[in-house]
PDB file of C-alpha atoms in Angstrom:
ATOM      1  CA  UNK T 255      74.700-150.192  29.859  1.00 64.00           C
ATOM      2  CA  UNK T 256      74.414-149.906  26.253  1.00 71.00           C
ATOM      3  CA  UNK T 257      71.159-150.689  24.251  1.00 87.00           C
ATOM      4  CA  UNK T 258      70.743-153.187  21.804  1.00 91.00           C
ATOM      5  CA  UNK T 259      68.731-153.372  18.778  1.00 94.00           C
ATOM      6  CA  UNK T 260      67.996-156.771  17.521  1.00 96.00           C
ATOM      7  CA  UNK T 261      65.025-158.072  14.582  1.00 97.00           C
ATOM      8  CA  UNK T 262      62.133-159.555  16.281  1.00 96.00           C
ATOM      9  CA  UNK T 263      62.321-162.943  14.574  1.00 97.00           C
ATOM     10  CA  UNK T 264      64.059-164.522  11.753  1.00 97.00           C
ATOM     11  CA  UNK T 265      64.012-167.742   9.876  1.00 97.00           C
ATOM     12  CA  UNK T 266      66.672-169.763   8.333  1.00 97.00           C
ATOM     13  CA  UNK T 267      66.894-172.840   6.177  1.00 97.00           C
ATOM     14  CA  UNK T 268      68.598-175.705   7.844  1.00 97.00           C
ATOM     15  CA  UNK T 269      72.314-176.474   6.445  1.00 96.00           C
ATOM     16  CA  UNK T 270      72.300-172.372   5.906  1.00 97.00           C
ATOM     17  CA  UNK T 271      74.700-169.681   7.297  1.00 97.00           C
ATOM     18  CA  UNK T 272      72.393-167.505  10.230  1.00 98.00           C
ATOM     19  CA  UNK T 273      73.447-164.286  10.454  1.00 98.00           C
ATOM     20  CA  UNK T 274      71.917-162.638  13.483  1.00 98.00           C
ATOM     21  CA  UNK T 275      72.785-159.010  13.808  1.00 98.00           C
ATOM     22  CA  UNK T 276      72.584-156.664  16.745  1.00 97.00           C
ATOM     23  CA  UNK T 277      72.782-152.433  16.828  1.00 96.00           C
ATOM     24  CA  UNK T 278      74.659-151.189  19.971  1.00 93.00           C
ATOM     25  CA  UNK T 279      75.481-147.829  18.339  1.00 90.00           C
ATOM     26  CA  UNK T 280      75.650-146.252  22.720  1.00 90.00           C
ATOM     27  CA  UNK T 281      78.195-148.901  23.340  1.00 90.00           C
ATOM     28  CA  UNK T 282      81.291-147.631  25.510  1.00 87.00           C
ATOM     29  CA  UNK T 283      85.053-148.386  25.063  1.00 86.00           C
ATOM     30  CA  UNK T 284      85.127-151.226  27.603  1.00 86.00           C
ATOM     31  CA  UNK T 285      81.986-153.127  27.095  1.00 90.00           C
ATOM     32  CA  UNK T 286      82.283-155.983  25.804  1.00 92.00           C
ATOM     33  CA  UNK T 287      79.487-158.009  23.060  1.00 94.00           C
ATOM     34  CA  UNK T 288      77.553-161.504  24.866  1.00 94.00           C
ATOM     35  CA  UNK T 289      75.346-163.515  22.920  1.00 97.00           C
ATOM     36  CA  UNK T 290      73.763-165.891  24.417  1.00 97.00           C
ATOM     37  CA  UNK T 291      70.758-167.980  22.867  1.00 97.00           C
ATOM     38  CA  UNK T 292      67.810-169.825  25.086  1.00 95.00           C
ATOM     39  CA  UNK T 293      65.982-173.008  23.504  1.00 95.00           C
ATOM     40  CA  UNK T 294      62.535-172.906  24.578  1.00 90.00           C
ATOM     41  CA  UNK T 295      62.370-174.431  28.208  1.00 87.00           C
ATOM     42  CA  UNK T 296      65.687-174.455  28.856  1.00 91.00           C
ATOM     43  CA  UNK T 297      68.129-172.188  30.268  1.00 92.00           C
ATOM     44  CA  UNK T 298      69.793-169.389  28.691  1.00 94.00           C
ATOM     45  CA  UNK T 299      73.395-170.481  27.183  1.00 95.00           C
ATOM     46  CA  UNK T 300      76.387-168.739  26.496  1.00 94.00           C
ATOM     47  CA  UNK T 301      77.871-168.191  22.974  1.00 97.00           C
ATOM     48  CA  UNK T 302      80.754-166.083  22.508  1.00 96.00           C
ATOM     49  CA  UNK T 303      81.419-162.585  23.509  1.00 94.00           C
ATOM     50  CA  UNK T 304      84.067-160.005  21.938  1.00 94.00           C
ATOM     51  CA  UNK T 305      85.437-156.784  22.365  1.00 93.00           C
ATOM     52  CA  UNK T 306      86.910-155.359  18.817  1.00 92.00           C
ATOM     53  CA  UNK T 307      88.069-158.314  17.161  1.00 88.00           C
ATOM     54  CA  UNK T 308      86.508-160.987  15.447  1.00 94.00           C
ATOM     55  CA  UNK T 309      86.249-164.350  17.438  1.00 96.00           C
ATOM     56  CA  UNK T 310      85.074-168.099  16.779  1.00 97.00           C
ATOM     57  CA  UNK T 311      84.497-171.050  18.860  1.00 96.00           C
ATOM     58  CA  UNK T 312      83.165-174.095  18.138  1.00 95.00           C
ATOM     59  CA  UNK T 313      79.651-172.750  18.490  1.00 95.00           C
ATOM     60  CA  UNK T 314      79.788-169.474  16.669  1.00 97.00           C
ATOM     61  CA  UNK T 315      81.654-166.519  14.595  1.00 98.00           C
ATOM     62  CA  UNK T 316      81.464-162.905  15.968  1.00 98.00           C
ATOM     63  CA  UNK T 317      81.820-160.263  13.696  1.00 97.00           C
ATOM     64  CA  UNK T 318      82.008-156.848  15.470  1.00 96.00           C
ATOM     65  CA  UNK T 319      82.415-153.266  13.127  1.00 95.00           C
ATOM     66  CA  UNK T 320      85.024-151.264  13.499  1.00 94.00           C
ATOM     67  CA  UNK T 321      83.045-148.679  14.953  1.00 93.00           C
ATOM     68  CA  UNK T 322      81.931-151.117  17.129  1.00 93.00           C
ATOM     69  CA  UNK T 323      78.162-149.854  16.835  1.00 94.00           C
ATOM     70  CA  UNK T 324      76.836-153.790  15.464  1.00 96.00           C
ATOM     71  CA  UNK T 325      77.804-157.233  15.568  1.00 97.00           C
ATOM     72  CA  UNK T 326      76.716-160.100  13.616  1.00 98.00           C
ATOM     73  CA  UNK T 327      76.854-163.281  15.220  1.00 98.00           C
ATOM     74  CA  UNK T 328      77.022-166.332  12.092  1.00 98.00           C
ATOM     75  CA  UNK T 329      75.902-169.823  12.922  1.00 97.00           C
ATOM     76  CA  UNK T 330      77.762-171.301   9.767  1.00 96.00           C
ATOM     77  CA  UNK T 331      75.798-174.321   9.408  1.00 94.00           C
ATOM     78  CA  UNK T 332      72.426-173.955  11.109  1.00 96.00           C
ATOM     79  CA  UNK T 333      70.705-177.103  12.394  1.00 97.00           C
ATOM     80  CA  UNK T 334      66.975-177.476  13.691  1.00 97.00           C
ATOM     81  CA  UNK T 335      68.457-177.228  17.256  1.00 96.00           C
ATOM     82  CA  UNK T 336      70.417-174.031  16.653  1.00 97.00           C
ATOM     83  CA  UNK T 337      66.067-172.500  16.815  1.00 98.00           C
ATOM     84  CA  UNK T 338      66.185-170.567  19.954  1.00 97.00           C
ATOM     85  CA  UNK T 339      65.926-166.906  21.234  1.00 96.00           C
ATOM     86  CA  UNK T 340      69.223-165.531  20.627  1.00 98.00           C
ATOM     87  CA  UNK T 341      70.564-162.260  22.689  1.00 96.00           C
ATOM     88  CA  UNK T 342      72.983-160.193  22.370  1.00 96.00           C
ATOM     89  CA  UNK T 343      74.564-158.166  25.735  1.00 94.00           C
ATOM     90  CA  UNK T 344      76.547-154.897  25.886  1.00 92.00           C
ATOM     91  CA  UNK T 345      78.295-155.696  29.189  1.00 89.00           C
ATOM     92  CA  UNK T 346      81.245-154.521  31.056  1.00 83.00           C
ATOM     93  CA  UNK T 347      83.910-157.237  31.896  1.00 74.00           C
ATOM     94  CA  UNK T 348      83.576-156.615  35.694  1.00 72.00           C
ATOM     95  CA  UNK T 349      79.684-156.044  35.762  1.00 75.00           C
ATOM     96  CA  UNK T 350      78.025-158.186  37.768  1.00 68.00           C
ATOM     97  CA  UNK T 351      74.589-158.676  36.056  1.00 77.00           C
ATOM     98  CA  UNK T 352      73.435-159.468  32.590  1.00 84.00           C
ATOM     99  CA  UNK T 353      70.457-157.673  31.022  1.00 86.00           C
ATOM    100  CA  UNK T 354      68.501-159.708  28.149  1.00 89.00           C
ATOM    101  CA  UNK T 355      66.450-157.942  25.836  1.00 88.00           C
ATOM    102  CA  UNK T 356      63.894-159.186  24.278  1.00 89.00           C
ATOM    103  CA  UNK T 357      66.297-161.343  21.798  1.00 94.00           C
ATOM    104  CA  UNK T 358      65.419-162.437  18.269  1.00 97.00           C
ATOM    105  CA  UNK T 359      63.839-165.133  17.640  1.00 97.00           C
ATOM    106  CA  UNK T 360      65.867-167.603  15.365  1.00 98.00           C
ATOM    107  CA  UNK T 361      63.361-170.095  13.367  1.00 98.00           C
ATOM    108  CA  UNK T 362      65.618-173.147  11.494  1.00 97.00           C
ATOM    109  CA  UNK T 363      63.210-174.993   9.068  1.00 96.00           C
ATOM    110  CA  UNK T 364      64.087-177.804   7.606  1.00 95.00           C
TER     111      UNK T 364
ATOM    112  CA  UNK N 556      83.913-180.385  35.318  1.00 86.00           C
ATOM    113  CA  UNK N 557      81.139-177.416  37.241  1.00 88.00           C
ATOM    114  CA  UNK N 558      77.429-178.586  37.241  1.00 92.00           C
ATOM    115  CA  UNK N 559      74.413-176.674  38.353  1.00 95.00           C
ATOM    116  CA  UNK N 560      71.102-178.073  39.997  1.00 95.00           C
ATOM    117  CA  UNK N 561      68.051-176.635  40.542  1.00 96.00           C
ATOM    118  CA  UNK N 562      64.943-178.190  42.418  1.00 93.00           C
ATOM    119  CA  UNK N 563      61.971-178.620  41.945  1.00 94.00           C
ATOM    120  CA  UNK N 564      61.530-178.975  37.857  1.00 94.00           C
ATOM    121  CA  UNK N 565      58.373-178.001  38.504  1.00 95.00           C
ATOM    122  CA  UNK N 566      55.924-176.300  41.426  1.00 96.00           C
ATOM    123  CA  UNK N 567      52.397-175.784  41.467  1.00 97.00           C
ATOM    124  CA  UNK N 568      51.213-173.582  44.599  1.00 97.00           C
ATOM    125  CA  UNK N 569      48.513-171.622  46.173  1.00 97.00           C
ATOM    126  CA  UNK N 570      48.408-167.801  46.729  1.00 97.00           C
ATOM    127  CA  UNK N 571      49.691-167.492  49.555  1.00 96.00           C
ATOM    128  CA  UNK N 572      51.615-170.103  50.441  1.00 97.00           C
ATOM    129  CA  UNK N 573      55.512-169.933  50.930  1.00 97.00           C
ATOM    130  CA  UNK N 574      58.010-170.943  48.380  1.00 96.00           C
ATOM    131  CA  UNK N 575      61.429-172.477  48.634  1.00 96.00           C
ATOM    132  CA  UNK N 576      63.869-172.877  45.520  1.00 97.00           C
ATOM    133  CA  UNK N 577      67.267-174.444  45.925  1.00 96.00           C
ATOM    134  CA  UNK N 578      70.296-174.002  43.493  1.00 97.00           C
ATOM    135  CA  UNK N 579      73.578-175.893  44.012  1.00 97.00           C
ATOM    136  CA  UNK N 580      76.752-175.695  41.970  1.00 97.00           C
ATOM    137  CA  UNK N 581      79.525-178.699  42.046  1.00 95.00           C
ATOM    138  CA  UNK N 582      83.094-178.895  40.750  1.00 94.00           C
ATOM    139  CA  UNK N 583      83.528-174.609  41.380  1.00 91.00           C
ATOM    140  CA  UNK N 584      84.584-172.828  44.626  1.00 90.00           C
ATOM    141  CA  UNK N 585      83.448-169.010  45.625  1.00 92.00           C
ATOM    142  CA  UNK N 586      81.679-168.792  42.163  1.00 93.00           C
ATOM    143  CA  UNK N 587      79.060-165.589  41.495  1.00 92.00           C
ATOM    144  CA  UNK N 588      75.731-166.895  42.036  1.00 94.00           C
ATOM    145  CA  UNK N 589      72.198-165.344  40.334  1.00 94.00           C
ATOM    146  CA  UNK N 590      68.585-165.888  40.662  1.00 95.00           C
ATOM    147  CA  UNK N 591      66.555-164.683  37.000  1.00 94.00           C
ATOM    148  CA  UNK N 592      62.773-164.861  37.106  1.00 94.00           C
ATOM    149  CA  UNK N 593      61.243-165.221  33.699  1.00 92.00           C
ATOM    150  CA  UNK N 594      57.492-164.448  32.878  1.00 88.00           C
ATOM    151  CA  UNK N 595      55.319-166.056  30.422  1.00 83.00           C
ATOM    152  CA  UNK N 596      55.992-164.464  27.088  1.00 78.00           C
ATOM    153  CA  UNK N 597      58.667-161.703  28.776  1.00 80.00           C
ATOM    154  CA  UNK N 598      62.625-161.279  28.805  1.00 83.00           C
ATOM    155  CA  UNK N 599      64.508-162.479  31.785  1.00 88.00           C
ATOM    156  CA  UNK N 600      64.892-160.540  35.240  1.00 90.00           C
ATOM    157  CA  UNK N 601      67.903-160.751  37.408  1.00 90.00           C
ATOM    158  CA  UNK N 602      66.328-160.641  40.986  1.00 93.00           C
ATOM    159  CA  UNK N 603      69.287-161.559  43.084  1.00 93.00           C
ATOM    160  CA  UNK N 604      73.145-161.903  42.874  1.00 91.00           C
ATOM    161  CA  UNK N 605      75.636-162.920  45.257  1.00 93.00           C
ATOM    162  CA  UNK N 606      79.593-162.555  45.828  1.00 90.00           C
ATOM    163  CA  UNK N 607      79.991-164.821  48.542  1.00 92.00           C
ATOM    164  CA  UNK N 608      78.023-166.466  51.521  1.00 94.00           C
ATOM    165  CA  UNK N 609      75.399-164.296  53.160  1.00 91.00           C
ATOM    166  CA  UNK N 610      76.421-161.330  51.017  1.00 92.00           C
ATOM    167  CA  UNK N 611      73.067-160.873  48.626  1.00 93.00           C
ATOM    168  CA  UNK N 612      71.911-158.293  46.197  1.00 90.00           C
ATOM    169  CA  UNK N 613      68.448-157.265  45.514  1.00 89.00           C
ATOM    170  CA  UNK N 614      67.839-156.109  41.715  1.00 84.00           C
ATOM    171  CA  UNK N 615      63.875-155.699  42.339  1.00 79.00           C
ATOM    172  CA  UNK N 616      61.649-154.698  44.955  1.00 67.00           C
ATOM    173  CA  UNK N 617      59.465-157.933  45.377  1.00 78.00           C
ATOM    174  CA  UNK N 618      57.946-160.410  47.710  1.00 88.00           C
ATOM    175  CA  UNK N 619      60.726-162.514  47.643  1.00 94.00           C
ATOM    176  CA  UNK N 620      64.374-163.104  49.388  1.00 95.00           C
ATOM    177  CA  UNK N 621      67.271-164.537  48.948  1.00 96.00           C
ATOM    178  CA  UNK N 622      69.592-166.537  50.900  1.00 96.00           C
ATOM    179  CA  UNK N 623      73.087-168.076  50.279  1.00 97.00           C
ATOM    180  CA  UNK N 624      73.736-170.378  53.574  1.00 95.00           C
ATOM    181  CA  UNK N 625      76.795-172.316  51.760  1.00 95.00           C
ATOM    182  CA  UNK N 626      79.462-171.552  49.184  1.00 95.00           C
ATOM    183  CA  UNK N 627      78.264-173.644  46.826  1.00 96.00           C
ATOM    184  CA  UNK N 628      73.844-173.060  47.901  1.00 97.00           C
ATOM    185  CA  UNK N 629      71.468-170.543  46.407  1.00 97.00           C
ATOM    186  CA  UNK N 630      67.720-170.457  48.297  1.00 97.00           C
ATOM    187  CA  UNK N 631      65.060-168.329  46.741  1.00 97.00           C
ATOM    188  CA  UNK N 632      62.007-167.987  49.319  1.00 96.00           C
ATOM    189  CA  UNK N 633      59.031-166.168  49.869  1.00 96.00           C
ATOM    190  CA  UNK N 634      56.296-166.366  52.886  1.00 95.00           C
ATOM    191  CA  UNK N 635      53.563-165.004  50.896  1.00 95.00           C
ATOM    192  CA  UNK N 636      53.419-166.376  47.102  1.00 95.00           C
ATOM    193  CA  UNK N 637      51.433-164.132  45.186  1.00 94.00           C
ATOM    194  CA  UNK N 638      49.771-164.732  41.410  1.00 94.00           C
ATOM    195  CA  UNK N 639      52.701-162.306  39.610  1.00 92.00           C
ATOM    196  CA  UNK N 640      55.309-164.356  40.948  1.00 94.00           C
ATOM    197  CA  UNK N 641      54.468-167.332  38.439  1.00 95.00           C
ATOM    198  CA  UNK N 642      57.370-167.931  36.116  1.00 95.00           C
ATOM    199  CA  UNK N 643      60.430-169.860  35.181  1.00 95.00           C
ATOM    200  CA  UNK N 644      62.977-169.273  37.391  1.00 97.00           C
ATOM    201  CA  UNK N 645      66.491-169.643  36.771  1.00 96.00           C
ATOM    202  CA  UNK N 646      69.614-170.101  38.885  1.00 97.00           C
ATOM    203  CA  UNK N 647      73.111-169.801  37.366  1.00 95.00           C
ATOM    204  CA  UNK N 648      76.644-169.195  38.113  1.00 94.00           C
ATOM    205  CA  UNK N 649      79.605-166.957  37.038  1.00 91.00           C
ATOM    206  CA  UNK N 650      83.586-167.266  37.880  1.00 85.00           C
ATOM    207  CA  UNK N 651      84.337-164.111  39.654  1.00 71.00           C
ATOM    208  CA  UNK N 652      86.230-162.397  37.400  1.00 63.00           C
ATOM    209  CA  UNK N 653      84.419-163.203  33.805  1.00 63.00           C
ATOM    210  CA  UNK N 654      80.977-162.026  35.048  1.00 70.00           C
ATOM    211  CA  UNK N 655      80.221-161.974  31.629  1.00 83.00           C
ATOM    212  CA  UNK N 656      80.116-165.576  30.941  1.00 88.00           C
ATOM    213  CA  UNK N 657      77.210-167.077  33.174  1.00 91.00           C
ATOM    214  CA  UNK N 658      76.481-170.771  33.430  1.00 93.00           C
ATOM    215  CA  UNK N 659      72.749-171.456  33.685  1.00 95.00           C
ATOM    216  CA  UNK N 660      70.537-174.224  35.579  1.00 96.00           C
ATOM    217  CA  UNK N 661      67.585-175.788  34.032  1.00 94.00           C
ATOM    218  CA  UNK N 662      65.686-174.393  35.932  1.00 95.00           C
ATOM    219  CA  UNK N 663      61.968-174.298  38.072  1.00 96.00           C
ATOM    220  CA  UNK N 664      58.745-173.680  36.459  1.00 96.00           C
ATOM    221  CA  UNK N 665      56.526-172.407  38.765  1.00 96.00           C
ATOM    222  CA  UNK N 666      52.563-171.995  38.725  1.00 97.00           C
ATOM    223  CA  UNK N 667      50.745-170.023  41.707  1.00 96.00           C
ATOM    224  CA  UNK N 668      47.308-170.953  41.513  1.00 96.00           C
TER     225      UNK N 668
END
């Protein structure tokens, strides 16, 4: 499994794009990018995942380089509830386990 | 729509004493199921994973078993808990064939005294 580099902590004003990025410069071919994100006492919870392309959902935007070496995941309109650990995963489609990091810790103030 | 239980929300226990943590999933059939262990202050640790009903997979060398009696069931035991096995412990579920995209329980916080 690739590994992933992610900042320690971050903070973001509330109403403001979060950009979150992640270095997974050992990434193979066929892995594909996970972020998840846990809110403290809770769960971890899935976000969006990608493989070269760019991809949104109602949660999120994924923006993986063409190299594919770093992603960025963008929260476009953070909100005091978007604070939470956020991870990013290297992980093959049929893999059966996910490995989380140590995440970076996303800080909304208002 | 797939929901996923977990019992107790919270354990206190002796050193010692046994454990037994139940995880069920509704509204899914033959999913993946996973046991994560998280320490104070630390990432989480896949401990267990299943395929299907008595087939279980042991990530860690530990104290504690698994056991998947229904389709749908996930047990997490131990006879002996010890003070390292304190923790928030987390069930979830995957569809077989998107691994990838796990669905999470909200989990049991547990305190071994």
């Amino acid at each position: 499994d690739a590994k992933t580099t992610q900042p320690t902590s971050m903070d973001c004003a509330e109403g403001r794009a979060a950009n979150l990025p992640c270095n997974h410069s050992t990434i193979s071919g066929n892995e594909y990018v996970y972020w998840y994100r846990q809110i403290h006492s809770q769960g971890p919870q899935y976000i969006i995942h990608g493989l070269k392309n760019n991809e949104t959902n109602e949660m999120a935007s994924l923006i993986i380089t063409e190299d594919r070496k770093s992603s960025t995941l963008i929260l476009p309109h953070a909100t005091l509830r978007d604070t939470a650990v956020y991870y990013c995963i290297p992980i093959y489609q049929g893999a059966q386990k996910l490995v989380f990091g140590q995440g970076t810790r996303l800080t909304i103030n208002p | 729509s797939q929901t996923i239980h977990q019992w107790p929300a919270t354990l206190v226990q002796p050193v010692g004493s046994p454990l037994s943590l139940e995880c069920t999933v509704e509204g899914t059939s033959n999913p993946n199921l996973y046991w994560y262990r998280q320490a104070a202050g630390r990432g989480l640790q896949l401990l267990f994973y299943s395929v299907g009903i008595g087939q279980i997979s042991s990530e860690v060398p530990q104290n504690l078993s698994a056991s998947r009696p229904q389709d749908r069931q996930f047990i997490l035991s131990s006879k002996k808990l010890l003070l390292s096995d304190s923790g928030f412990y987390l069930c979830a579920w995957s569809w077989v064939l998107l691994q990838g995209e796990q669905f999470f329980g909200p989990g049991t916080r547990l305190t071994v005294l």
